[in-house]
Amino acid sequence: METTAVRGRLTWQAATVASVTRETASVVTIELDPPHWPGHRAGQHLDVRLTADDGYTAEREYSIASAPGEPVAITVERLEDGEVSPYLTGELRAGDELELRGPVGGYFVWEPVRAENLVHGSDQQSCSPCHPAVMIIGHVPAVHVPPDHAASRLAAARPA
Ligand SMILES: Cc1cc2nc3c(=O)[nH]c(=O)nc-3n(C[C@H](O)[C@H](O)[C@H](O)COP(=O)(O)OP(=O)(O)OC[C@H]3O[C@@H](n4cnc5c(N)ncnc54)[C@H](O)[C@@H]3O)c2cc1C
């Protein structure tokens, strides 16, 4: 039973892009609608695979940026000289399809009681995996968030 579940998570599937939200000039959040998704935990990631018309493929890993129970989403920063991120941040549109597999990773996941420590120690560069943790603990300790950085999603998660 467990082996079947692992095999399912490591099987590529075509997911529809539900939405693409621009966070900053170089960062987008992509919400995905995979037909088979077993759910995810804060701190897990997924693999994305793009295939060109000539069959060339490129795979990259992305932290899952949505909370457990929410539709699966990733937040991607464009690297100007990158191969995959310029496509994901510049060309991908809602309704497109891309291949993914996951969720991947089970050792560095965070439960509510441990997530608070994670947020205290996180920096601006690693905000994507923090967002699900923020959502499950329900509040955010004081963090410095530049207005043009994707980490503004952390601030948005803080209850009034
Ligand atoms: C566990 C994990 C989670 C991640 N989560 C996220 C996330 O949430 N968001 C996110 O944006 N990214 C994340 N990443 C990074 C992501 O997987 C990609 O590496 C990133 O999007 C860049 O991919 P790219 O194809 O655009 O760039 P690439 O084409 O892979 O290039 C990356 C950089 O390496 C340089 N480079 C490429 N090939 C060479 C070479 N042969 N010699 C020297 N330099 C080279 C390029 O010039 C570029 O600067 C994660 C990575 C891991 C491992």
Tab-separated table of C-alpha atoms and ligand atoms in Angstrom:
chain	number	residue	atom	x	y	z
A	1	MET	CA	0.000	0.000	0.000
A	2	GLU	CA	2.752	2.454	1.032
A	3	THR	CA	4.902	1.410	-1.931
A	4	THR	CA	1.998	2.119	-4.275
A	5	ALA	CA	1.596	5.592	-2.768
A	6	VAL	CA	5.294	6.388	-3.231
A	7	ARG	CA	5.191	5.120	-6.808
A	8	GLY	CA	2.206	7.390	-7.445
A	9	ARG	CA	4.041	10.443	-6.121
A	10	LEU	CA	7.036	9.677	-8.326
A	11	THR	CA	4.943	9.242	-11.459
A	12	TRP	CA	4.826	12.171	-13.876
A	13	GLN	CA	1.384	13.581	-14.555
A	14	ALA	CA	0.086	16.417	-16.722
A	15	ALA	CA	-1.274	19.239	-14.583
A	16	THR	CA	-3.360	22.143	-15.813
A	17	VAL	CA	-2.201	25.618	-14.837
A	18	ALA	CA	-5.128	27.045	-12.878
A	19	SER	CA	-3.662	30.537	-12.496
A	20	VAL	CA	-0.477	32.547	-12.789
A	21	THR	CA	-0.188	35.404	-10.290
A	22	ARG	CA	2.548	37.984	-10.712
A	23	GLU	CA	4.131	38.709	-7.339
A	24	THR	CA	6.930	41.010	-8.525
A	25	ALA	CA	8.575	41.858	-11.845
A	26	SER	CA	10.559	38.622	-11.686
A	27	VAL	CA	8.452	36.311	-9.512
A	28	VAL	CA	5.176	34.511	-10.210
A	29	THR	CA	3.054	32.081	-8.244
A	30	ILE	CA	1.646	29.247	-10.349
A	31	GLU	CA	-1.379	27.366	-9.067
A	32	LEU	CA	-1.631	23.890	-10.532
A	33	ASP	CA	-4.461	21.418	-10.876
A	34	PRO	CA	-2.986	17.927	-11.142
A	35	PRO	CA	-5.541	15.135	-11.669
A	36	HIS	CA	-3.934	13.022	-8.933
A	37	TRP	CA	-2.633	14.864	-5.899
A	38	PRO	CA	-2.378	13.050	-2.565
A	39	GLY	CA	-2.010	16.302	-0.602
A	40	HIS	CA	1.211	17.828	0.684
A	41	ARG	CA	2.923	18.956	3.867
A	42	ALA	CA	4.672	22.238	4.584
A	43	GLY	CA	8.265	21.986	3.382
A	44	GLN	CA	7.784	19.520	0.532
A	45	HIS	CA	8.624	20.261	-3.069
A	46	LEU	CA	7.643	18.981	-6.498
A	47	ASP	CA	9.423	18.355	-9.778
A	48	VAL	CA	8.430	20.127	-12.983
A	49	ARG	CA	9.313	18.695	-16.397
A	50	LEU	CA	9.117	20.644	-19.657
A	51	THR	CA	9.371	18.886	-23.014
A	52	ALA	CA	10.271	20.687	-26.242
A	53	ASP	CA	8.819	19.782	-29.623
A	54	ASP	CA	11.994	17.877	-30.481
A	55	GLY	CA	11.708	15.750	-27.333
A	56	TYR	CA	14.348	17.585	-25.283
A	57	THR	CA	13.330	17.679	-21.635
A	58	ALA	CA	14.332	19.831	-18.660
A	59	GLU	CA	13.414	19.097	-15.055
A	60	ARG	CA	13.555	21.474	-12.092
A	61	GLU	CA	12.494	21.308	-8.444
A	62	TYR	CA	10.198	23.869	-6.802
A	63	SER	CA	9.121	24.223	-3.208
A	64	ILE	CA	5.399	23.946	-2.674
A	65	ALA	CA	4.243	27.437	-1.748
A	66	SER	CA	0.674	26.664	-0.678
A	67	ALA	CA	-0.504	25.413	2.697
A	68	PRO	CA	-1.570	21.824	3.260
A	69	GLY	CA	-5.156	21.454	2.059
A	70	GLU	CA	-4.870	24.332	-0.411
A	71	PRO	CA	-4.514	23.843	-4.187
A	72	VAL	CA	-0.885	23.092	-4.970
A	73	ALA	CA	1.143	26.161	-5.975
A	74	ILE	CA	4.772	27.040	-6.623
A	75	THR	CA	6.470	30.435	-6.555
A	76	VAL	CA	9.181	30.827	-9.189
A	77	GLU	CA	11.831	33.509	-9.543
A	78	ARG	CA	13.104	34.285	-13.039
A	79	LEU	CA	16.809	33.813	-13.684
A	80	GLU	CA	17.595	35.824	-16.798
A	81	ASP	CA	20.082	33.271	-18.082
A	82	GLY	CA	18.097	30.266	-16.887
A	83	GLU	CA	16.574	27.590	-19.058
A	84	VAL	CA	13.264	26.851	-17.323
A	85	SER	CA	12.403	29.796	-15.047
A	86	PRO	CA	12.078	32.383	-17.872
A	87	TYR	CA	9.419	30.169	-19.462
A	88	LEU	CA	7.558	29.607	-16.193
A	89	THR	CA	7.625	33.292	-15.226
A	90	GLY	CA	7.154	34.815	-18.677
A	91	GLU	CA	5.283	32.527	-21.032
A	92	LEU	CA	3.184	30.102	-19.008
A	93	ARG	CA	-0.516	30.971	-18.929
A	94	ALA	CA	-3.625	29.695	-17.163
A	95	GLY	CA	-5.002	26.735	-19.090
A	96	ASP	CA	-1.556	25.519	-20.200
A	97	GLU	CA	-0.339	22.118	-19.102
A	98	LEU	CA	2.963	21.066	-17.605
A	99	GLU	CA	4.231	17.796	-16.195
A	100	LEU	CA	4.876	17.416	-12.491
A	101	ARG	CA	5.500	14.747	-9.918
A	102	GLY	CA	5.300	14.909	-6.185
A	103	PRO	CA	5.018	15.841	-3.466
A	104	VAL	CA	8.660	15.013	-2.770
A	105	GLY	CA	10.550	15.145	0.520
A	106	GLY	CA	9.504	13.957	3.928
A	107	TYR	CA	12.377	14.738	6.277
A	108	PHE	CA	12.275	18.538	6.321
A	109	VAL	CA	8.571	19.096	6.725
A	110	TRP	CA	7.062	21.257	9.427
A	111	GLU	CA	4.164	20.676	11.733
A	112	PRO	CA	2.471	23.655	13.443
A	113	VAL	CA	4.473	23.445	16.650
A	114	ARG	CA	7.802	23.473	14.792
A	115	ALA	CA	6.883	25.947	12.063
A	116	GLU	CA	7.148	28.962	14.357
A	117	ASN	CA	10.864	28.369	14.775
A	118	LEU	CA	11.230	28.132	11.013
A	119	VAL	CA	9.620	31.504	10.392
A	120	HIS	CA	11.775	33.176	13.021
A	121	GLY	CA	14.876	31.910	11.234
A	122	SER	CA	13.900	32.310	7.597
A	123	ASP	CA	15.413	34.913	5.309
A	124	GLN	CA	14.233	36.707	2.204
A	125	GLN	CA	15.709	34.211	-0.218
A	126	SER	CA	13.876	31.135	1.006
A	127	CYS	CA	10.335	32.332	1.404
A	128	SER	CA	8.504	29.773	-0.783
A	129	PRO	CA	8.790	26.806	1.558
A	130	CYS	CA	7.982	29.103	4.503
A	131	HIS	CA	4.608	30.147	3.161
A	132	PRO	CA	2.870	26.803	3.840
A	133	ALA	CA	4.368	26.789	7.330
A	134	VAL	CA	3.069	30.284	7.952
A	135	MET	CA	-0.391	29.265	6.882
A	136	ILE	CA	-0.540	26.295	9.250
A	137	ILE	CA	0.622	28.183	12.328
A	138	GLY	CA	-1.815	31.025	11.633
A	139	HIS	CA	0.433	33.940	12.501
A	140	VAL	CA	3.760	35.434	11.544
A	141	PRO	CA	6.359	36.808	13.923
A	142	ALA	CA	7.828	40.180	12.970
A	143	VAL	CA	9.693	39.879	9.665
A	144	HIS	CA	11.302	42.475	7.423
A	145	VAL	CA	9.658	42.266	3.985
A	146	PRO	CA	10.861	44.484	1.141
A	147	PRO	CA	7.780	45.635	-0.785
A	148	ASP	CA	9.064	44.318	-4.107
A	149	HIS	CA	9.964	40.848	-2.856
A	150	ALA	CA	7.953	37.637	-3.106
A	151	ALA	CA	8.231	37.365	0.663
A	152	SER	CA	5.381	39.868	0.784
A	153	ARG	CA	3.247	36.736	0.665
A	154	LEU	CA	4.376	36.134	4.228
A	155	ALA	CA	3.113	39.511	5.323
A	156	ALA	CA	-0.150	38.913	3.511
A	157	ALA	CA	-0.655	35.758	5.557
A	158	ARG	CA	-0.487	37.646	8.870
A	159	PRO	CA	-3.910	38.058	10.468
A	160	ALA	CA	-4.932	41.601	11.345
B	1	LIG	C1	14.634	21.516	-3.423
B	1	LIG	C2	14.612	22.732	-4.335
B	1	LIG	C3	13.588	23.642	-4.241
B	1	LIG	C4	13.579	24.769	-5.071
B	1	LIG	N1	12.561	25.661	-4.933
B	1	LIG	C5	12.508	26.752	-5.725
B	1	LIG	C6	11.440	27.697	-5.600
B	1	LIG	O1	10.527	27.556	-4.762
B	1	LIG	N2	11.455	28.764	-6.449
B	1	LIG	C7	12.449	28.963	-7.389
B	1	LIG	O2	12.390	29.959	-8.122
B	1	LIG	N3	13.482	28.080	-7.520
B	1	LIG	C8	13.520	26.982	-6.725
B	1	LIG	N4	14.538	26.072	-6.878
B	1	LIG	C9	15.512	26.263	-7.974
B	1	LIG	C10	14.927	25.679	-9.280
B	1	LIG	O3	14.889	24.257	-9.202
B	1	LIG	C11	15.737	26.050	-10.516
B	1	LIG	O4	17.087	25.722	-10.269
B	1	LIG	C12	15.629	27.523	-10.878
B	1	LIG	O5	14.276	27.835	-11.243
B	1	LIG	C13	16.558	27.864	-12.056
B	1	LIG	O6	16.213	27.054	-13.137
B	1	LIG	P1	16.523	27.589	-14.612
B	1	LIG	O7	16.290	26.418	-15.521
B	1	LIG	O8	15.807	28.842	-14.919
B	1	LIG	O9	18.046	27.942	-14.557
B	1	LIG	P2	19.275	27.025	-15.069
B	1	LIG	O10	19.257	26.925	-16.543
B	1	LIG	O11	19.267	25.756	-14.315
B	1	LIG	O12	20.492	27.915	-14.635
B	1	LIG	C14	20.650	28.308	-13.245
B	1	LIG	C15	21.903	29.126	-13.124
B	1	LIG	O13	23.029	28.284	-13.305
B	1	LIG	C16	23.786	28.787	-14.381
B	1	LIG	N5	24.263	27.632	-15.127
B	1	LIG	C17	23.510	26.738	-15.785
B	1	LIG	N6	24.303	25.797	-16.361
B	1	LIG	C18	25.579	26.133	-16.027
B	1	LIG	C19	26.831	25.557	-16.289
B	1	LIG	N7	26.978	24.445	-17.034
B	1	LIG	N8	27.930	26.155	-15.776
B	1	LIG	C20	27.806	27.245	-15.025
B	1	LIG	N9	26.645	27.843	-14.729
B	1	LIG	C21	25.542	27.299	-15.228
B	1	LIG	C22	22.871	29.645	-15.202
B	1	LIG	O14	23.583	30.635	-15.878
B	1	LIG	C23	21.969	30.232	-14.156
B	1	LIG	O15	22.544	31.380	-13.578
B	1	LIG	C24	14.599	24.964	-6.035
B	1	LIG	C25	15.636	24.027	-6.135
B	1	LIG	C26	15.650	22.939	-5.296
B	1	LIG	C27	16.796	21.959	-5.399
